[in-house]
Short mmCIF file of C-alpha atoms and ligand atoms in Angstrom, two decimals:
data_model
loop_
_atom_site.label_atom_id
_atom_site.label_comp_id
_atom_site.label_asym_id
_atom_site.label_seq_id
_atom_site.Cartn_x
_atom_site.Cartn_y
_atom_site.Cartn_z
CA UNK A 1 100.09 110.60 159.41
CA UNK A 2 98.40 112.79 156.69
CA UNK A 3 94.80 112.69 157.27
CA UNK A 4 91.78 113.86 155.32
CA UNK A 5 91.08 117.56 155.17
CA UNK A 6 88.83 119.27 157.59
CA UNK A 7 85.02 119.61 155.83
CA UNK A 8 85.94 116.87 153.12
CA UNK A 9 85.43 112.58 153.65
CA UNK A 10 85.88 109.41 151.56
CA UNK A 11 83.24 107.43 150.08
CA UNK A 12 84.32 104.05 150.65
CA UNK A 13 83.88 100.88 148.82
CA UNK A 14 81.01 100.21 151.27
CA UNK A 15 78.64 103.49 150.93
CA UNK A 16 79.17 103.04 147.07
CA UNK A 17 75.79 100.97 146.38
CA UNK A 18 73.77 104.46 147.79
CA UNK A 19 76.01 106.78 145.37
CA UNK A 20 75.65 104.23 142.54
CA UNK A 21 71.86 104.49 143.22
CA UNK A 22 71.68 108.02 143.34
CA UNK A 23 73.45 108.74 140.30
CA UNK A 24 71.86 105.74 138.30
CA UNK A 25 68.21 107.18 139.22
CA UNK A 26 69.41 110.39 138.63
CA UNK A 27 70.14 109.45 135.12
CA UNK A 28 67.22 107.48 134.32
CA UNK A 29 64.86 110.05 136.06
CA UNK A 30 65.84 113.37 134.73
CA UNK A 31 66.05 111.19 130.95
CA UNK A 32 62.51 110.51 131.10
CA UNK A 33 62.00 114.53 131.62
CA UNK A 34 63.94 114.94 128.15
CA UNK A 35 67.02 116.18 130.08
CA UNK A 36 70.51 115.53 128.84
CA UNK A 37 73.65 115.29 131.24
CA UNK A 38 76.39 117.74 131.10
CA UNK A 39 79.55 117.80 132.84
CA UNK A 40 81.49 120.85 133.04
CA UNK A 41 84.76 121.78 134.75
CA UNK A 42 85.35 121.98 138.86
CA UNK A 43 87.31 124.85 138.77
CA UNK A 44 86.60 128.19 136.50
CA UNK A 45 87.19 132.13 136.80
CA UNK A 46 86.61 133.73 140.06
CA UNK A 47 84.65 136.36 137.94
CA UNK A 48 81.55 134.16 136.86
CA UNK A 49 81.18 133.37 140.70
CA UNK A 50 81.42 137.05 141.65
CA UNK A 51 78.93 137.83 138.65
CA UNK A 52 76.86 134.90 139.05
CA UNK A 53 76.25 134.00 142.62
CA UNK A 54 76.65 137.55 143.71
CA UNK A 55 79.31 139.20 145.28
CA UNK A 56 77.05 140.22 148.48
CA UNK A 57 76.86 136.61 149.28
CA UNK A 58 78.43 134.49 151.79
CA UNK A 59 78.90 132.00 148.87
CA UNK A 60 81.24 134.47 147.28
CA UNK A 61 82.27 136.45 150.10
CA UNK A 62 83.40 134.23 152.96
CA UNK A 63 83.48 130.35 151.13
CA UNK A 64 85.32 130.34 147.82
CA UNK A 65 88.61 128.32 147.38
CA UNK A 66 90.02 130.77 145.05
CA UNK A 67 93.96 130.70 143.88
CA UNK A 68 96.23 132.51 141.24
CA UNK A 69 97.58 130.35 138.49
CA UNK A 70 99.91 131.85 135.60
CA UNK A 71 97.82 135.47 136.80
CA UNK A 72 94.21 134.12 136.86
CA UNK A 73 92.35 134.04 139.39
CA UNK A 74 90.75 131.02 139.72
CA UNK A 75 87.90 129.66 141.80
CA UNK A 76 86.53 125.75 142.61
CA UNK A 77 82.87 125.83 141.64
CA UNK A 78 81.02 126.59 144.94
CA UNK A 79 77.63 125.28 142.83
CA UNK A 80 77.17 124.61 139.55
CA UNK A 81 74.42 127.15 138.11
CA UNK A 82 77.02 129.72 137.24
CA UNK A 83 79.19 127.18 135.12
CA UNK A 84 76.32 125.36 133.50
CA UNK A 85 75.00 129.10 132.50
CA UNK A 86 78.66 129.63 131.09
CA UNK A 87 78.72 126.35 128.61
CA UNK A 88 75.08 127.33 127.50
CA UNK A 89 76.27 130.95 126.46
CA UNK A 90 79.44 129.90 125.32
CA UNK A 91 78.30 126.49 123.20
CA UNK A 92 75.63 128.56 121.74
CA UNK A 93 73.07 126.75 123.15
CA UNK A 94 70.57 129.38 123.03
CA UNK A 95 70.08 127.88 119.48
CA UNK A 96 68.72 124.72 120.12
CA UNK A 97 65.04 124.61 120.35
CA UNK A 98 63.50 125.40 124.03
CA UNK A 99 63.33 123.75 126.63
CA UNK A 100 66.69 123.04 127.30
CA UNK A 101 67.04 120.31 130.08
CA UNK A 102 70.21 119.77 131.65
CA UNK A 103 71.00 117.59 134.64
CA UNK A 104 75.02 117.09 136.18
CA UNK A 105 76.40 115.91 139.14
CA UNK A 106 79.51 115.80 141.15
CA UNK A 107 81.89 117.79 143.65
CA UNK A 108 81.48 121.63 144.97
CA UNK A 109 83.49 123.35 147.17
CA UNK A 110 82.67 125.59 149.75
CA UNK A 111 84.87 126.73 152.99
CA UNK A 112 81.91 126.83 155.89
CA UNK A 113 82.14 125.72 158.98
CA UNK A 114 81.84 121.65 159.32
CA UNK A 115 79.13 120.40 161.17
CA UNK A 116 76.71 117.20 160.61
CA UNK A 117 75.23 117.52 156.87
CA UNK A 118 77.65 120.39 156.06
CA UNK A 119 80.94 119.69 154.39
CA UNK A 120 83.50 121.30 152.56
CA UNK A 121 83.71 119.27 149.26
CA UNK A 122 80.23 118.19 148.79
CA UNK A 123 78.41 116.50 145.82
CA UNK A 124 75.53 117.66 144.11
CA UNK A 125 73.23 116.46 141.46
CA UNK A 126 71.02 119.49 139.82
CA UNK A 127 68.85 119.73 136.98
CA UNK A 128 68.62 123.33 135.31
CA UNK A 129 65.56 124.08 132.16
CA UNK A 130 66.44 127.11 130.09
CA UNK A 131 64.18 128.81 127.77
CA UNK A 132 60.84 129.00 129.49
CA UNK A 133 59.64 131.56 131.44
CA UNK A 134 55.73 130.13 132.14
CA UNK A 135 55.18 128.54 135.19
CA UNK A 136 54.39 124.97 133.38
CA UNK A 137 58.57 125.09 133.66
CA UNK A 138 58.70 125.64 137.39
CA UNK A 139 56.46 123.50 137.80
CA UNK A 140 57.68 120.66 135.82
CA UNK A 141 60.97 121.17 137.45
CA UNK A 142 59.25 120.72 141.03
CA UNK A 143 58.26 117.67 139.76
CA UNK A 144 61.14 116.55 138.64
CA UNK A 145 62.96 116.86 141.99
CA UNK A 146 60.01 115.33 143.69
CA UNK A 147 60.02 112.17 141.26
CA UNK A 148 63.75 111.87 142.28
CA UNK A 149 63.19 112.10 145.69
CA UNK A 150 59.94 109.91 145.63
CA UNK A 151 62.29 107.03 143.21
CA UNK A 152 65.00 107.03 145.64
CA UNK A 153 62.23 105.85 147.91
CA UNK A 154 62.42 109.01 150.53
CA UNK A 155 59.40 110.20 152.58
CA UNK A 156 58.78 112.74 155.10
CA UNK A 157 59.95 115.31 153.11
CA UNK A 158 58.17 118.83 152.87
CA UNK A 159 58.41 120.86 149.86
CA UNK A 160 58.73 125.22 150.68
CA UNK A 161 57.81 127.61 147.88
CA UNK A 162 58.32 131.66 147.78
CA UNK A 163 58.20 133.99 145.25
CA UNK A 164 60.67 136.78 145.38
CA UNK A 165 58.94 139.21 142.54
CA UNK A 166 61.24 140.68 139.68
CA UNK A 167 63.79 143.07 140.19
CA UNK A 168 61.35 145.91 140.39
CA UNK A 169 58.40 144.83 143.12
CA UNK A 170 61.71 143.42 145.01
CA UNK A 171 63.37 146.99 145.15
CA UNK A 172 59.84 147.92 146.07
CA UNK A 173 60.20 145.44 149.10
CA UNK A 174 63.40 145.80 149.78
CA UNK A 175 63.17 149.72 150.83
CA UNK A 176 60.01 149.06 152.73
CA UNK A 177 61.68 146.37 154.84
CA UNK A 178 64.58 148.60 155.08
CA UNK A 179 61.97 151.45 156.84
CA UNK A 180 60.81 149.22 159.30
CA UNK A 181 64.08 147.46 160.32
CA UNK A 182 66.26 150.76 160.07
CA UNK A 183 65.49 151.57 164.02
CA UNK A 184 66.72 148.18 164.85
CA UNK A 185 69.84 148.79 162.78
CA UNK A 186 72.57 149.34 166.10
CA UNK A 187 71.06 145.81 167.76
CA UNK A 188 71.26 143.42 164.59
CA UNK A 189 74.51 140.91 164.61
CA UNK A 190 77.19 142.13 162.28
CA UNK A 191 76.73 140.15 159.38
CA UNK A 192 72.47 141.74 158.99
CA UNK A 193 74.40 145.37 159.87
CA UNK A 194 76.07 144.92 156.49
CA UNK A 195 73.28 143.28 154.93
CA UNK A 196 71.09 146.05 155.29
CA UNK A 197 72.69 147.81 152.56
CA UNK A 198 73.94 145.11 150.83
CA UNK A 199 71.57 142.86 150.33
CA UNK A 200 68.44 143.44 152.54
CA UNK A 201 66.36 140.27 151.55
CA UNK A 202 69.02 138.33 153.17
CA UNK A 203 67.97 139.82 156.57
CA UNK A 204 65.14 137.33 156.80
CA UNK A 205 67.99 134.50 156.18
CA UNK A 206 69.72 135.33 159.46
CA UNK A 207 69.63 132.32 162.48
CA UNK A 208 70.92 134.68 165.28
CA UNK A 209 68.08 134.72 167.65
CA UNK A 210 68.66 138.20 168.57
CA UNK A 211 67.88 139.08 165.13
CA UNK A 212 64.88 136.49 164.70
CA UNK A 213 63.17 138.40 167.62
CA UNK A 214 63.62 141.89 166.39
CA UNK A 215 62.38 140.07 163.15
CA UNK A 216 59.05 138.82 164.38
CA UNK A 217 58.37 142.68 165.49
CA UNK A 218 54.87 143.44 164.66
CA UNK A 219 55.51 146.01 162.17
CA UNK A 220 58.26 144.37 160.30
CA UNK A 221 56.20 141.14 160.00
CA UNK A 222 53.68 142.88 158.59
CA UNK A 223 56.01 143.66 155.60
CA UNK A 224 57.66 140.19 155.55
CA UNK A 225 54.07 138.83 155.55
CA UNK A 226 52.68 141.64 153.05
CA UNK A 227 52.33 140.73 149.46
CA UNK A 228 54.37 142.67 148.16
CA UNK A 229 54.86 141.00 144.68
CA UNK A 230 53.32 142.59 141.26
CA UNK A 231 50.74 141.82 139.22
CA UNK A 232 52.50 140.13 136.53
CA UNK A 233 54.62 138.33 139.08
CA UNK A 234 52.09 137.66 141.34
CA UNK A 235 49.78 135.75 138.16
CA UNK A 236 52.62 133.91 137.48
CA UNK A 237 53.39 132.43 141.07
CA UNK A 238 49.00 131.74 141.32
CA UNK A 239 49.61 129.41 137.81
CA UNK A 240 52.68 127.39 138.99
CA UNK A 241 50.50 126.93 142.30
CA UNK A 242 47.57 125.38 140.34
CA UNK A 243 50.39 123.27 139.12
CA UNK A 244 51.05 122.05 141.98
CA UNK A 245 47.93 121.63 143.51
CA UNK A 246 46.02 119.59 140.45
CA UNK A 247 49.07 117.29 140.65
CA UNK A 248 48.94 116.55 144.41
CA UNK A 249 52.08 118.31 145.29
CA UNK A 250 52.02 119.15 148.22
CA UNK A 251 54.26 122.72 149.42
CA UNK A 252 54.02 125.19 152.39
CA UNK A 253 54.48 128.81 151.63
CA UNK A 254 56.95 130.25 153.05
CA UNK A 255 57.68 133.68 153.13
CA UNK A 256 60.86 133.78 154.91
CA UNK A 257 62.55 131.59 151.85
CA UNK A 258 65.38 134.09 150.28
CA UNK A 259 67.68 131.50 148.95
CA UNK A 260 71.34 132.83 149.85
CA UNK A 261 72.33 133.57 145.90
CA UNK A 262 71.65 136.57 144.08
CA UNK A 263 70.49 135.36 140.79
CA UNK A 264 67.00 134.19 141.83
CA UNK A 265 63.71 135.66 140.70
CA UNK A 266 59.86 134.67 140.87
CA UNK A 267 59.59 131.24 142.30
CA UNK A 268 62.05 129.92 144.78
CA UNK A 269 61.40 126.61 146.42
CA UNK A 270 63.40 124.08 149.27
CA UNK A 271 63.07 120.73 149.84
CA UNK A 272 63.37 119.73 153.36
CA UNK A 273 63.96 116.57 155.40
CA UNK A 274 62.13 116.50 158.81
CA UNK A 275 65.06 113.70 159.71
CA UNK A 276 67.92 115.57 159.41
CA UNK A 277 69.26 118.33 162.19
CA UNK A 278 69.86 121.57 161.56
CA UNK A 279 71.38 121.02 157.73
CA UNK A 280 67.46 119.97 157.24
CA UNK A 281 67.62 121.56 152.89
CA UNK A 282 68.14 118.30 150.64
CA UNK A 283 67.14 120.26 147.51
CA UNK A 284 67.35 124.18 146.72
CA UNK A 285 66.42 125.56 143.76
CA UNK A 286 64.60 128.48 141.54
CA UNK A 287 63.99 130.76 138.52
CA UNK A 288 66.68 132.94 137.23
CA UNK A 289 65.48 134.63 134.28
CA UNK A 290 68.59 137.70 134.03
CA UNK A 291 71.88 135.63 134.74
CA UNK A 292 71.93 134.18 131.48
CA UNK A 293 71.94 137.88 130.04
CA UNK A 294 73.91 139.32 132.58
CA UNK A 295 76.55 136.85 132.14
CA UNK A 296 76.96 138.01 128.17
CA UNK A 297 74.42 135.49 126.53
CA UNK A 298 70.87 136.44 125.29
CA UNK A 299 68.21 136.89 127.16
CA UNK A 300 66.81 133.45 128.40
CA UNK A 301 64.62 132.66 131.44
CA UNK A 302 65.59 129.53 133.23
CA UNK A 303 65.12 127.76 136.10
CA UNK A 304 66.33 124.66 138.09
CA UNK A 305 67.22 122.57 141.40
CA UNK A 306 70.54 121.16 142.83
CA UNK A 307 70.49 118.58 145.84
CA UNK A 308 73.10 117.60 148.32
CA UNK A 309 73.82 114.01 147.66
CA UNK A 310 76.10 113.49 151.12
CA UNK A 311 72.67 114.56 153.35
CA UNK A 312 70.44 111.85 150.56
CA UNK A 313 73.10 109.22 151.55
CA UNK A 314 72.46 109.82 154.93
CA UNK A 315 68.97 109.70 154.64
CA UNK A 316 68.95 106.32 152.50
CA UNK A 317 71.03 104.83 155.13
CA UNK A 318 72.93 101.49 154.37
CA UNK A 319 72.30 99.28 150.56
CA UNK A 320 73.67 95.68 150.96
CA UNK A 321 76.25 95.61 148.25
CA UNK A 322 75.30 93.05 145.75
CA UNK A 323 77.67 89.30 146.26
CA UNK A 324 79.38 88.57 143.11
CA UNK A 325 77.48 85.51 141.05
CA UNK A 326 80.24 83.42 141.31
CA UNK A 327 83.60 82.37 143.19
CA UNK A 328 86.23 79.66 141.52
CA UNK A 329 86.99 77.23 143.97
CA UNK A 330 90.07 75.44 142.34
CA UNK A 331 93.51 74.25 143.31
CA UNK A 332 94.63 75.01 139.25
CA UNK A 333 94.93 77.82 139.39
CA UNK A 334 95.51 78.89 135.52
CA UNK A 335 92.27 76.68 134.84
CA UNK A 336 90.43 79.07 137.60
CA UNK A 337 91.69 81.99 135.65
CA UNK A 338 90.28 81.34 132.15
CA UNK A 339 87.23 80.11 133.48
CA UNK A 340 86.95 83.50 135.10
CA UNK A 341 87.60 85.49 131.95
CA UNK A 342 85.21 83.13 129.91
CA UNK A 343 82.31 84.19 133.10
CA UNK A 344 83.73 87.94 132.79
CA UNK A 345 82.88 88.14 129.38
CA UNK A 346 79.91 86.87 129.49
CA UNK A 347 79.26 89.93 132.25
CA UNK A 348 78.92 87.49 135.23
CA UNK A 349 81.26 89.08 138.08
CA UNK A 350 83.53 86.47 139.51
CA UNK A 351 86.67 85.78 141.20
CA UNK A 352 88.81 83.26 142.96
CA UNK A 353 91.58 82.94 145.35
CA UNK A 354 94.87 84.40 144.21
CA UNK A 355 96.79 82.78 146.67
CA UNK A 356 96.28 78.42 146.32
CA UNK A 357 94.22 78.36 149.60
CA UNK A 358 92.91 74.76 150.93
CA UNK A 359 89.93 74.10 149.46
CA UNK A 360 87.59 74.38 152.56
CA UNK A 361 89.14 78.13 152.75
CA UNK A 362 88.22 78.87 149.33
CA UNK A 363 84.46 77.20 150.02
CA UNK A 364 84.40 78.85 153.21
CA UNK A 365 85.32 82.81 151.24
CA UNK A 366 83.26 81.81 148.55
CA UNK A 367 80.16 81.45 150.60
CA UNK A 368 80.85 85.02 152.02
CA UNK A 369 81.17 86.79 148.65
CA UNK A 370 79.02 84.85 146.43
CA UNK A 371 75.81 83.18 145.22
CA UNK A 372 77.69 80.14 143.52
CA UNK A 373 80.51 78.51 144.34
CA UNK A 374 82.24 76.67 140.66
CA UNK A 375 84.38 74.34 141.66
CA UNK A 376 87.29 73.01 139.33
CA UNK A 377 89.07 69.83 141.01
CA UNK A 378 91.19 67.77 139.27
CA UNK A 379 88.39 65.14 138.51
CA UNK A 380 86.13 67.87 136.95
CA UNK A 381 89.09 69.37 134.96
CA UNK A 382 90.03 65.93 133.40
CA UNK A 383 86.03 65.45 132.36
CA UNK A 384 85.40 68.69 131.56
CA UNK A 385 82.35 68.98 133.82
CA UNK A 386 81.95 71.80 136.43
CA UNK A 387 80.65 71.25 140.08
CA UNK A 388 78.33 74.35 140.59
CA UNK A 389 76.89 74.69 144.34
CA UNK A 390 74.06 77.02 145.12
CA UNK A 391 75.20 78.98 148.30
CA UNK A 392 71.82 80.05 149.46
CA UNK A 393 70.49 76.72 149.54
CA UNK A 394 73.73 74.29 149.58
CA UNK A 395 72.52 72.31 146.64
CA UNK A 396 74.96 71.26 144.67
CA UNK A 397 75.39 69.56 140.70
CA UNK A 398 78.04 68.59 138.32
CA UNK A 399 77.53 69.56 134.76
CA UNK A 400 79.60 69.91 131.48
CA UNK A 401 81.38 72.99 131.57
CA UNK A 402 79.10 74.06 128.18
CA UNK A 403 76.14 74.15 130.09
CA UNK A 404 76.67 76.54 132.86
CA UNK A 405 74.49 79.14 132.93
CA UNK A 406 74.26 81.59 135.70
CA UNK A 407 72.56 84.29 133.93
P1 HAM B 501 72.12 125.61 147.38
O1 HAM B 501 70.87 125.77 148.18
O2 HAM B 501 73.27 126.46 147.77
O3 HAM B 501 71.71 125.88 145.87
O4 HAM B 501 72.57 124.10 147.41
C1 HAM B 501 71.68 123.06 147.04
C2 HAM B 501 71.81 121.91 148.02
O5 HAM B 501 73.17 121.49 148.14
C3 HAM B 501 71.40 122.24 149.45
O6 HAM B 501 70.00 122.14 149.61
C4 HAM B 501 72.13 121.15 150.22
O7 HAM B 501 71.39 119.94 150.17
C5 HAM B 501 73.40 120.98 149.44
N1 HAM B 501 74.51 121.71 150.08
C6 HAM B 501 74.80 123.03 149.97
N2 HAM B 501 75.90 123.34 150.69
C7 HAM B 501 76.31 122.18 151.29
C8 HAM B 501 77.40 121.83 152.16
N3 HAM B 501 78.29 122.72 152.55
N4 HAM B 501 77.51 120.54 152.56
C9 HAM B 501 76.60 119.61 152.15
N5 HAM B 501 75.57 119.88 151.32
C10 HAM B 501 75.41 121.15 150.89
C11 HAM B 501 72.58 125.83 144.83
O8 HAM B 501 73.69 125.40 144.88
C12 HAM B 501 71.95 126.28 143.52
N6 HAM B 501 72.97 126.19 142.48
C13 HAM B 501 70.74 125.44 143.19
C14 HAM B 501 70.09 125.83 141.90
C15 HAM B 501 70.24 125.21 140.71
N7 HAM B 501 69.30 126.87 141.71
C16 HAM B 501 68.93 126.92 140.44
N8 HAM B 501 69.51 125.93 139.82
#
């Protein structure tokens, strides 16, 4: 038997109510912010990954399904920031008048170990603002993934906020936490030995506990802990926190919060779920203000969000699916049918038995699947009339077919 692939799952017909939900309040959220959807391909060059993520990342280094067709190399989209970045620059859409506000969803790929809230192919809806670089942007984009959240009627959520600087307090940073952690160098696990060089804010990313101790080392905490960020940087994290606090969001710092992409700058935030396990993130998000540029288009801050829409689904649990309005209890069964196209296109979602059941077994399916039963015998046919019964409260009436109404 073939089975489904490590990492990936079906939605079946059941879940679909929670993923229609999600994506319809997706839509009509992120609409009301101005936002426009865009959907762009699942697979693209393995270069605007390298480029964009960062090629010292495990996103790029360690979880890209990347293959050679006709001499490309070609990569399925780990996330989407890189590719929405790519349509901007390459539909010119540095041209239309700031903000821009685009929201997507759908698959990404990544190969990481399985475990509960981590999968392989996983979906993702993500909103991402170009064109701004004040804080009233990061913080309307906070907002925007805490009005989704709130919508979809999930609580208990707590909302983390950093700022990693710009490029030049972070190299600032980055040597001094190098200076302190450099004697520790022999005892860190493997992966922090070759982030050291790499990509030393990542160090602060790393679970191992052996690291985490050597971490909460006096000395180096007082870096971590340190503000390190500039002036400039440091005004513009104090604004978006105003933000914040005159709306009644409320955020932990947290000073640990590195994201594990490169492209990030300033504010970085997480939303987390204090009812999931270890896979606790259901949003992730922050300013890039240089990948725009250093992808090849003009210089444009931007910042944004994406959310993993398997770990919402599992904390919206089960949505009844809605019963279909009506089910054609009839022994004709070419009457049944063009009564259910008339009903169909009207909109009202019907069916009826395919196979010439007994009546009692279409009565009895009908009262599983739908609100009304119509039923068609041969006395209604000849007269025209319709025998409508109310399944929720068994009450029952025979009209003329013209006056059925089950809007
Ligand atoms: P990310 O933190 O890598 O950020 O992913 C965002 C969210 O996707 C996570 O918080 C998590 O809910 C979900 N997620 C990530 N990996 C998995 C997985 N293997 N299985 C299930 N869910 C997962 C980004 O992808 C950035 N592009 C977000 C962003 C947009 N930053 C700026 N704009």
């Amino acid at each position: 038997m073939i089975k489904v692939q490590k990492g990936t799952k079906d939605i079946l017909p059941a879940e679909m109510p929670i993923w229609h939900f999600m994506e319809e309040k997706a839509n009509e959220i992120f609409t009301k912010y101005g936002a426009k959807e865009i959907r762009t391909p699942i697979f693209e060059a393995t270069e605007l990954f390298a480029r964009g993520v960062g090629d010292t990342t495990d996103i790029v280094n360690k979880e890209m399904y990347t293959f050679e067709k006709s001499d490309r190399s070609l990569t399925l989209r780990p996330e989407n920031t890189a590719g929405v970045v790519r349509s901007f620059i390459e539909n010119g859409m540095h041209r239309l008048s700031a903000p821009v506000k685009l929201w997507y969803k759908g698959p990404m790929f990544r190969y990481e170990r399985p475990q509960a809230g981590r999968q392989r192919q996983f979906h993702q809806v993500g909103v991402e603002v170009f064109g701004i670089k004040q804080a009233t942007a990061d913080a309307e984009v906070i907002l925007m993934a805490v009005n989704y959240l709130k919508e979809l009627g999930l609580n208990d959520l707590t909302v983390e906020l950093n700022s990693l600087g710009c490029p030049k307090c972070r190299e600032e940073f980055k040597t001094r936490l190098k200076e302190v952690i450099r004697p520790y160098l022999p005892q860190l696990c493997e992966d922090c030995q070759t982030r050291f060089d790499k990509n030393p804010l990542r160090l602060l990313d790393c679970k191992s506990p052996e690291c985490q101790e050597i971490y909460a080392k006096p000395e180096i905490q007082a870096v971590i802990q340190g503000d390190f960020i500039c002036e400039e940087c440091s005004e513009h994290f104090e604004e978006l926190k105003g933000y914040l606090d005159a709306l009644g969001i409320k955020y932990t710092r947290n000073k640990l919060l590195v994201r594990g992409l490169d492209y990030y700058n300033r504010t970085v935030f997480e939303i987390k779920s204090n009812n999931l396990g270890s896979q606790n993130a259901v949003c992730g998000g922050g300013r890039y203000d240089t990948l725009v540029k250093n992808l090849g288009g003009e210089d444009t801050p931007a910042i944004g969000f994406a959310m993993g829409m398997e770990r919402l689904a599992s904390l919206l649990g089960e949505k009844q699916d809605k019963k279909l309005k009506a089910y054609i209890v009839s022994n004709n069964t070419l009457e049944a049918i063009k009564l259910a196209e008339e009903l169909r296109a009207k909109n009202i979602t019907c069916e009826f038995d395919l196979t010439n059941k007994k009546f009692v077994k279409q009565l009895e399916k009908a009262s599983k699947v739908a609100e009304y039963a119509l039923i068609l015998g041969e006395d209604e046919i000849s007269a025209n009339k319709i025998t409508v019964k109310d399944l929720d409260t068994s009450e029952q009436k025979t009209i003329k077919k013209e006056e059925l109404d089950l809007v």
